[in-house]
XYZ file of N, CA and C in Angstrom:
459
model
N 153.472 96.726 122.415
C 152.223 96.017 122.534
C 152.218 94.850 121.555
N 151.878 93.556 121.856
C 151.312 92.425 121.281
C 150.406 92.548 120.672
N 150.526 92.097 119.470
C 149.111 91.647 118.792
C 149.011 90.021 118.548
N 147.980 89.625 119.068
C 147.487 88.062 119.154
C 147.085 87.682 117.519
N 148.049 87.977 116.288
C 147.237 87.741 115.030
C 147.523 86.914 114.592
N 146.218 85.917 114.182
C 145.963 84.610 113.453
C 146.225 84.312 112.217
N 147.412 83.743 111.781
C 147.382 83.267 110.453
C 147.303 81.603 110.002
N 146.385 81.709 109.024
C 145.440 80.093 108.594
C 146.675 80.099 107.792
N 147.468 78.484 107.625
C 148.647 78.242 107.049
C 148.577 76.846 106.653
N 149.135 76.156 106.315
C 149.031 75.090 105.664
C 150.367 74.027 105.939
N 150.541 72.957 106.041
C 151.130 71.750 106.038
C 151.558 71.259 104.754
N 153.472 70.834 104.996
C 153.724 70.577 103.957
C 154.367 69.148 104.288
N 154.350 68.384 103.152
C 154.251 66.929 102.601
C 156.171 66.849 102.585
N 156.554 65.921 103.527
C 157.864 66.134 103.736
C 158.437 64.190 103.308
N 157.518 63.413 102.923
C 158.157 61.970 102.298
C 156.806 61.706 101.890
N 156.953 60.408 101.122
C 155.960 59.961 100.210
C 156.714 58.653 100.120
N 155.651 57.549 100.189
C 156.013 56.357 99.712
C 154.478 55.532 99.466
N 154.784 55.024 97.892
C 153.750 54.704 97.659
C 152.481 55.407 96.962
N 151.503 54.850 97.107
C 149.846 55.442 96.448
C 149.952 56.116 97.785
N 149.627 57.599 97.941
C 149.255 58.482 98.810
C 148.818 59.909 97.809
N 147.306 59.965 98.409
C 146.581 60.949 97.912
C 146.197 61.959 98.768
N 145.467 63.272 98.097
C 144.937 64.067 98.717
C 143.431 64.883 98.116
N 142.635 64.766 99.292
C 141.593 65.385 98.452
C 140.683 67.046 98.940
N 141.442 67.455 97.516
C 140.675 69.169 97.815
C 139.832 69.528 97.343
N 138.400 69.870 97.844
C 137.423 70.172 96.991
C 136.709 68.691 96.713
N 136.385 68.374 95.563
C 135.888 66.526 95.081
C 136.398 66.058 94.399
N 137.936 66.670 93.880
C 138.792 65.644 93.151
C 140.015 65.341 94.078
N 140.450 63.763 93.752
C 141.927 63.219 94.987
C 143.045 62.905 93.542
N 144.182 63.873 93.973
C 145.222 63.971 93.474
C 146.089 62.934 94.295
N 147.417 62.597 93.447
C 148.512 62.051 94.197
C 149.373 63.096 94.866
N 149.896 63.081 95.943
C 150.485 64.127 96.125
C 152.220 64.212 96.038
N 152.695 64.961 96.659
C 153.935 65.169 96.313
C 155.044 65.631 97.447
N 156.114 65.389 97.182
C 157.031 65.968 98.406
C 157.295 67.911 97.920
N 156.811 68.350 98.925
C 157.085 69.906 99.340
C 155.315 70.895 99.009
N 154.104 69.301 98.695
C 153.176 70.083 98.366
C 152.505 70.563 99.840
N 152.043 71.600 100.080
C 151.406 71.960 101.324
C 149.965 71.659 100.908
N 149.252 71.558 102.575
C 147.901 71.039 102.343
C 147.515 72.015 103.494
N 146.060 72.353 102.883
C 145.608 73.442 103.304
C 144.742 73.032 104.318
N 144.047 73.452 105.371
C 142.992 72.756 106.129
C 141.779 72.525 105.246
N 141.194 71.427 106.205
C 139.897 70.818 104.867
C 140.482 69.581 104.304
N 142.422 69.326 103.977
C 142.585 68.505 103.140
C 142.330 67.290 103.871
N 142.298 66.137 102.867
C 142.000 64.937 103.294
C 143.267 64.012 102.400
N 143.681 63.292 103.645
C 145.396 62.866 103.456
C 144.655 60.936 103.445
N 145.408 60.379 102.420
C 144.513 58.707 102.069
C 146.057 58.075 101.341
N 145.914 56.910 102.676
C 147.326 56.267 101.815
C 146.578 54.940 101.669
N 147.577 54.083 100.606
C 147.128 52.726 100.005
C 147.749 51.740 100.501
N 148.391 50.626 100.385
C 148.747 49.569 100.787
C 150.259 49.781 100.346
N 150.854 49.121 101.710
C 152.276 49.605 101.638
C 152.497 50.835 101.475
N 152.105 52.009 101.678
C 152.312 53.495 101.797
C 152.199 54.165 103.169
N 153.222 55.455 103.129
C 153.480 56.087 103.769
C 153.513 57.328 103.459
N 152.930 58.422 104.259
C 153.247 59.663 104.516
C 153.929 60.438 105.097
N 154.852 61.782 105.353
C 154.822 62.356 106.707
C 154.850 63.935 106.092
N 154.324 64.479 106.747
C 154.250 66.233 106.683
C 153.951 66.663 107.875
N 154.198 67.872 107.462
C 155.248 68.737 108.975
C 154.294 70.253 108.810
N 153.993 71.087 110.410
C 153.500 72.090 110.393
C 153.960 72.892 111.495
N 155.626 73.420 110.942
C 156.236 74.180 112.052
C 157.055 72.941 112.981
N 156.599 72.624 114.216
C 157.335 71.770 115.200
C 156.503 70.939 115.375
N 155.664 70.244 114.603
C 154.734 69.159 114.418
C 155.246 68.458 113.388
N 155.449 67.159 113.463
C 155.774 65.885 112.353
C 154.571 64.904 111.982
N 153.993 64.781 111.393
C 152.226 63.427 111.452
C 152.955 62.764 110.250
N 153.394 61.158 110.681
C 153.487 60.129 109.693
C 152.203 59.224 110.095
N 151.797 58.828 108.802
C 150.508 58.080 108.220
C 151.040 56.640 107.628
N 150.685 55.685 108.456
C 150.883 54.600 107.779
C 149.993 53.906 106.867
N 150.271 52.529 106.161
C 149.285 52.035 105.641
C 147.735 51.918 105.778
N 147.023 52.438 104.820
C 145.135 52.429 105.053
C 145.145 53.311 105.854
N 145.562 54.879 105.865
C 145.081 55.468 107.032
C 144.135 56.800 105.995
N 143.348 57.497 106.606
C 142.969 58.714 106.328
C 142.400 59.837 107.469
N 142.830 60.898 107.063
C 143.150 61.685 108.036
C 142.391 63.052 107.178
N 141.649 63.549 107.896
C 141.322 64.877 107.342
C 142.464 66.267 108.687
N 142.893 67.254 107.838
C 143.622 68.191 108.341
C 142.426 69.230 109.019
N 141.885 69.716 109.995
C 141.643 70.318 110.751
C 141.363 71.799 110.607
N 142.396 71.648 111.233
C 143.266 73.143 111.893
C 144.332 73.196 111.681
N 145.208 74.261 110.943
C 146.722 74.499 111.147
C 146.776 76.027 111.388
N 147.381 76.289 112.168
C 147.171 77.807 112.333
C 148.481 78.011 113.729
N 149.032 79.553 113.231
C 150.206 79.878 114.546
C 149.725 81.497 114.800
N 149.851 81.451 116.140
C 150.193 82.760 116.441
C 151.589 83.243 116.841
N 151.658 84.561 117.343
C 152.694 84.890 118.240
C 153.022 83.499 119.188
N 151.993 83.251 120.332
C 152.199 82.498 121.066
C 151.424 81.023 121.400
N 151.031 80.913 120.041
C 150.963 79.290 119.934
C 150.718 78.741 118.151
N 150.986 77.542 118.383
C 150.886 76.963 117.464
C 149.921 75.929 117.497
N 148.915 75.628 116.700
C 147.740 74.366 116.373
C 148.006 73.681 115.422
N 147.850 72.162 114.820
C 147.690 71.181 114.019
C 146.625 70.183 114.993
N 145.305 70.271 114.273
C 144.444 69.353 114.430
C 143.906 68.891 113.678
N 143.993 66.803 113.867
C 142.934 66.156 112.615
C 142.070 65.696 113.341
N 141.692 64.935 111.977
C 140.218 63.681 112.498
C 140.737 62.838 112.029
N 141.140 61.326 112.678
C 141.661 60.472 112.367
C 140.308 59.284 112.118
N 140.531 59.349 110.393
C 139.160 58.674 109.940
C 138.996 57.010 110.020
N 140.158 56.532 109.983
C 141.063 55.343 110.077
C 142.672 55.391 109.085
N 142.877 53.650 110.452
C 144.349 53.886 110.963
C 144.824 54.036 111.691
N 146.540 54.723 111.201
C 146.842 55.240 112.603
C 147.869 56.632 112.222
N 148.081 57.354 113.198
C 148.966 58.462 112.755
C 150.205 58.292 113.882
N 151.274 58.701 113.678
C 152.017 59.056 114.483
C 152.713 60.434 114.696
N 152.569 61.026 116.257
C 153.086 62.527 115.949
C 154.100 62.575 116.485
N 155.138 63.470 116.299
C 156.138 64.206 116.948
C 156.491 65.561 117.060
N 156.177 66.420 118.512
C 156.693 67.079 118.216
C 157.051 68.274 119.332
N 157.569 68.938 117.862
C 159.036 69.958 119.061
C 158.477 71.039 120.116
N 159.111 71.525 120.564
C 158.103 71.979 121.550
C 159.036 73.795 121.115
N 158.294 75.038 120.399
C 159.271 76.030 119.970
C 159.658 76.996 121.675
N 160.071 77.396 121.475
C 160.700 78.562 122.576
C 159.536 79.441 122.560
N 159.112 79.772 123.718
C 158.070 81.575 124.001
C 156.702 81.124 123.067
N 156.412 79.286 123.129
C 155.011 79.398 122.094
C 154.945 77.863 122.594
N 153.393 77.749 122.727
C 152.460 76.719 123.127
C 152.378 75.993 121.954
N 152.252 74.670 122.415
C 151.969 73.958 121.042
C 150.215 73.198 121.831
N 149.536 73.163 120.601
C 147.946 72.441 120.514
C 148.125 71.834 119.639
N 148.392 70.366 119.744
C 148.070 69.557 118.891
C 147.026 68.229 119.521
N 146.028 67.692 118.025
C 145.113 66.990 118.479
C 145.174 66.136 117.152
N 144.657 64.848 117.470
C 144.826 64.072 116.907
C 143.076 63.413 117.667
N 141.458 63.298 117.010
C 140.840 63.040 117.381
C 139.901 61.809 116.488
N 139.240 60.868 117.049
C 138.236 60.252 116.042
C 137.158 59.777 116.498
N 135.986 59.330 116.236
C 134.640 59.324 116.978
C 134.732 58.513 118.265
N 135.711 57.803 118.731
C 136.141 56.997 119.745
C 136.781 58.046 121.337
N 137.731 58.656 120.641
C 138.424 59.277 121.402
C 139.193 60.668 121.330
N 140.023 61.372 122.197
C 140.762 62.456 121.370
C 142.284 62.186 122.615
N 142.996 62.669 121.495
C 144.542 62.451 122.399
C 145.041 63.975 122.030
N 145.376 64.267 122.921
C 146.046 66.024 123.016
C 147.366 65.803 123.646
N 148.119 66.341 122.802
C 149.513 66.303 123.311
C 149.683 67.302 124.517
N 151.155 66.157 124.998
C 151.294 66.815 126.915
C 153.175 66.637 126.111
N 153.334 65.334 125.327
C 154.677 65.272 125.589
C 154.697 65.161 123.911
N 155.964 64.169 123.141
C 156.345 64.594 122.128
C 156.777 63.672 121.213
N 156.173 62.765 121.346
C 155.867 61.391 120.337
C 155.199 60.038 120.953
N 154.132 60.276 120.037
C 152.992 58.921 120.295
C 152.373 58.770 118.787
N 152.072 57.332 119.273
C 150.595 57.115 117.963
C 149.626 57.416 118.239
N 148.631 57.155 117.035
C 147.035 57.217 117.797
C 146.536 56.464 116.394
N 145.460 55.541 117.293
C 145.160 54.276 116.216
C 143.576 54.719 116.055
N 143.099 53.790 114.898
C 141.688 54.171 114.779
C 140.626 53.358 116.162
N 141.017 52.878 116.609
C 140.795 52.210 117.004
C 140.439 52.888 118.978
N 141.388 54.067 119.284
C 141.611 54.990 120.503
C 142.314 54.461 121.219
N 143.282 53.364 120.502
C 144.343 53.138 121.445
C 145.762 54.154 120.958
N 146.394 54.201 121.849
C 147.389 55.602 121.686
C 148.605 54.390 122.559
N 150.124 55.670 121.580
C 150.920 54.367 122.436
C 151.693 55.438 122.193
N 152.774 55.838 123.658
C 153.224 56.670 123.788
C 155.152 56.764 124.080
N 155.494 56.751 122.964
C 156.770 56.817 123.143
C 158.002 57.773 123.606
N 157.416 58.808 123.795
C 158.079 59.649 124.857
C 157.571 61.087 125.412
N 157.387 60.872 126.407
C 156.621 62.469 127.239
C 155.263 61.851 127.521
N 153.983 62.639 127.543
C 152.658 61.869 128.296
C 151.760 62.364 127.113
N 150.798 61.837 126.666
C 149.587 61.916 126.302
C 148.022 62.043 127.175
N 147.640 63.096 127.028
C 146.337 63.116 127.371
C 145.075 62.681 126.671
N 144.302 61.427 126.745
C 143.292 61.130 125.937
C 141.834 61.369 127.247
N 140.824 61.418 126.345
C 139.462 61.086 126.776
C 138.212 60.633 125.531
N 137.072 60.229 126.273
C 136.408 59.821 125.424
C 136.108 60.646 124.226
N 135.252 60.828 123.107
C 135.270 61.655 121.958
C 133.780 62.579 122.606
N 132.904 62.022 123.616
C 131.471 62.367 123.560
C 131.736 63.560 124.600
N 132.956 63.812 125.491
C 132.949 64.905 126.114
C 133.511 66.250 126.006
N 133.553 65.958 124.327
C 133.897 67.065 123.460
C 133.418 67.188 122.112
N 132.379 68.317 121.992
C 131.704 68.605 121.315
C 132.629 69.041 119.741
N 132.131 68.624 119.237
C 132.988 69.631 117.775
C 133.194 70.772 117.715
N 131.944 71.188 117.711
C 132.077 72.994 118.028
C 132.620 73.604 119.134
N 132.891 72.603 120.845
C 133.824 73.136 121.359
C 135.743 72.822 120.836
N 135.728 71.789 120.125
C 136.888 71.391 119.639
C 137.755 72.382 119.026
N 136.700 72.968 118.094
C 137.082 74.006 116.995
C 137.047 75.698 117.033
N 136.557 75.648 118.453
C 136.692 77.142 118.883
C 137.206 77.482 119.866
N 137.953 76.711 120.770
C 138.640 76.664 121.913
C 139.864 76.317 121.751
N 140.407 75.522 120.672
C 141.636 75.575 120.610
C 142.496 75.571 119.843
């Protein structure tokens, strides 16, 4: 027998370039390569900076001026989630797709939401998305409620 059990996990910080912070709680630290970020965190790069951290078969690089609050990170048996709020900017994702497990990833901001179908795109602050290989699914942001966002997937 299966058990469907949820474990809340965290994202770890896999390059750094530049002023790139993080904020837990009400103080913003600089962060670091191999620090994990817990959901709640809030990821803020500066001029000329870059990010990228990884959650399982998910990659999110952050370019210049972007901020991103972390979501959701969470795996089961048979799936895996990474969801932000893309506050501004832009993010770019990639990612792997594991054997015998679903991947949910979202990348959303008051404009729009893009849910991965395939396995590398951007997504700008702006709700333009640009898709460099496999398909992206976007729609507007107003036909998804937060609270359905965050309990459905």
């Amino acid at each position: 027998m299966f058990h469907n059990f949820l474990f809340a996990e965290s994202a770890t910080i896999t390059f750094v370039k530049g002023k790139v912070e993080v904020q837990t709680g009400a103080s913003w630290t600089a962060v670091f390569v191999g620090q994990e970020l817990p959901e709640t965190s809030v990821i803020s790069t500066g001029f000329n900076s870059e990010v990228r951290f990884q959650y399982k078969g998910t990659v999110m690089a952050l370019g210049p001026l972007t901020r991103v609050t972390l979501e959701k990170v969470e795996n089961t048996e048979t799936k895996e989630v990474v969801n932000v709020f893309l506050n501004t900017g832009a993010v770019r994702t990639k990612v792997t797709h594991p054997t015998n497990k679903r991947v949910s990833q979202t990348v959303r901001n008051p404009i729009s939401v893009a849910s991965v179908r395939g396995t590398d795109y951007m997504f700008f602050d702006s709700g333009k998305v640009s898709c460099f290989e496999g398909a992206v699914a976007t729609f507007p942001a107003f036909y998804l409620s937060n609270a359905y966002f965050t309990e459905n997937n």
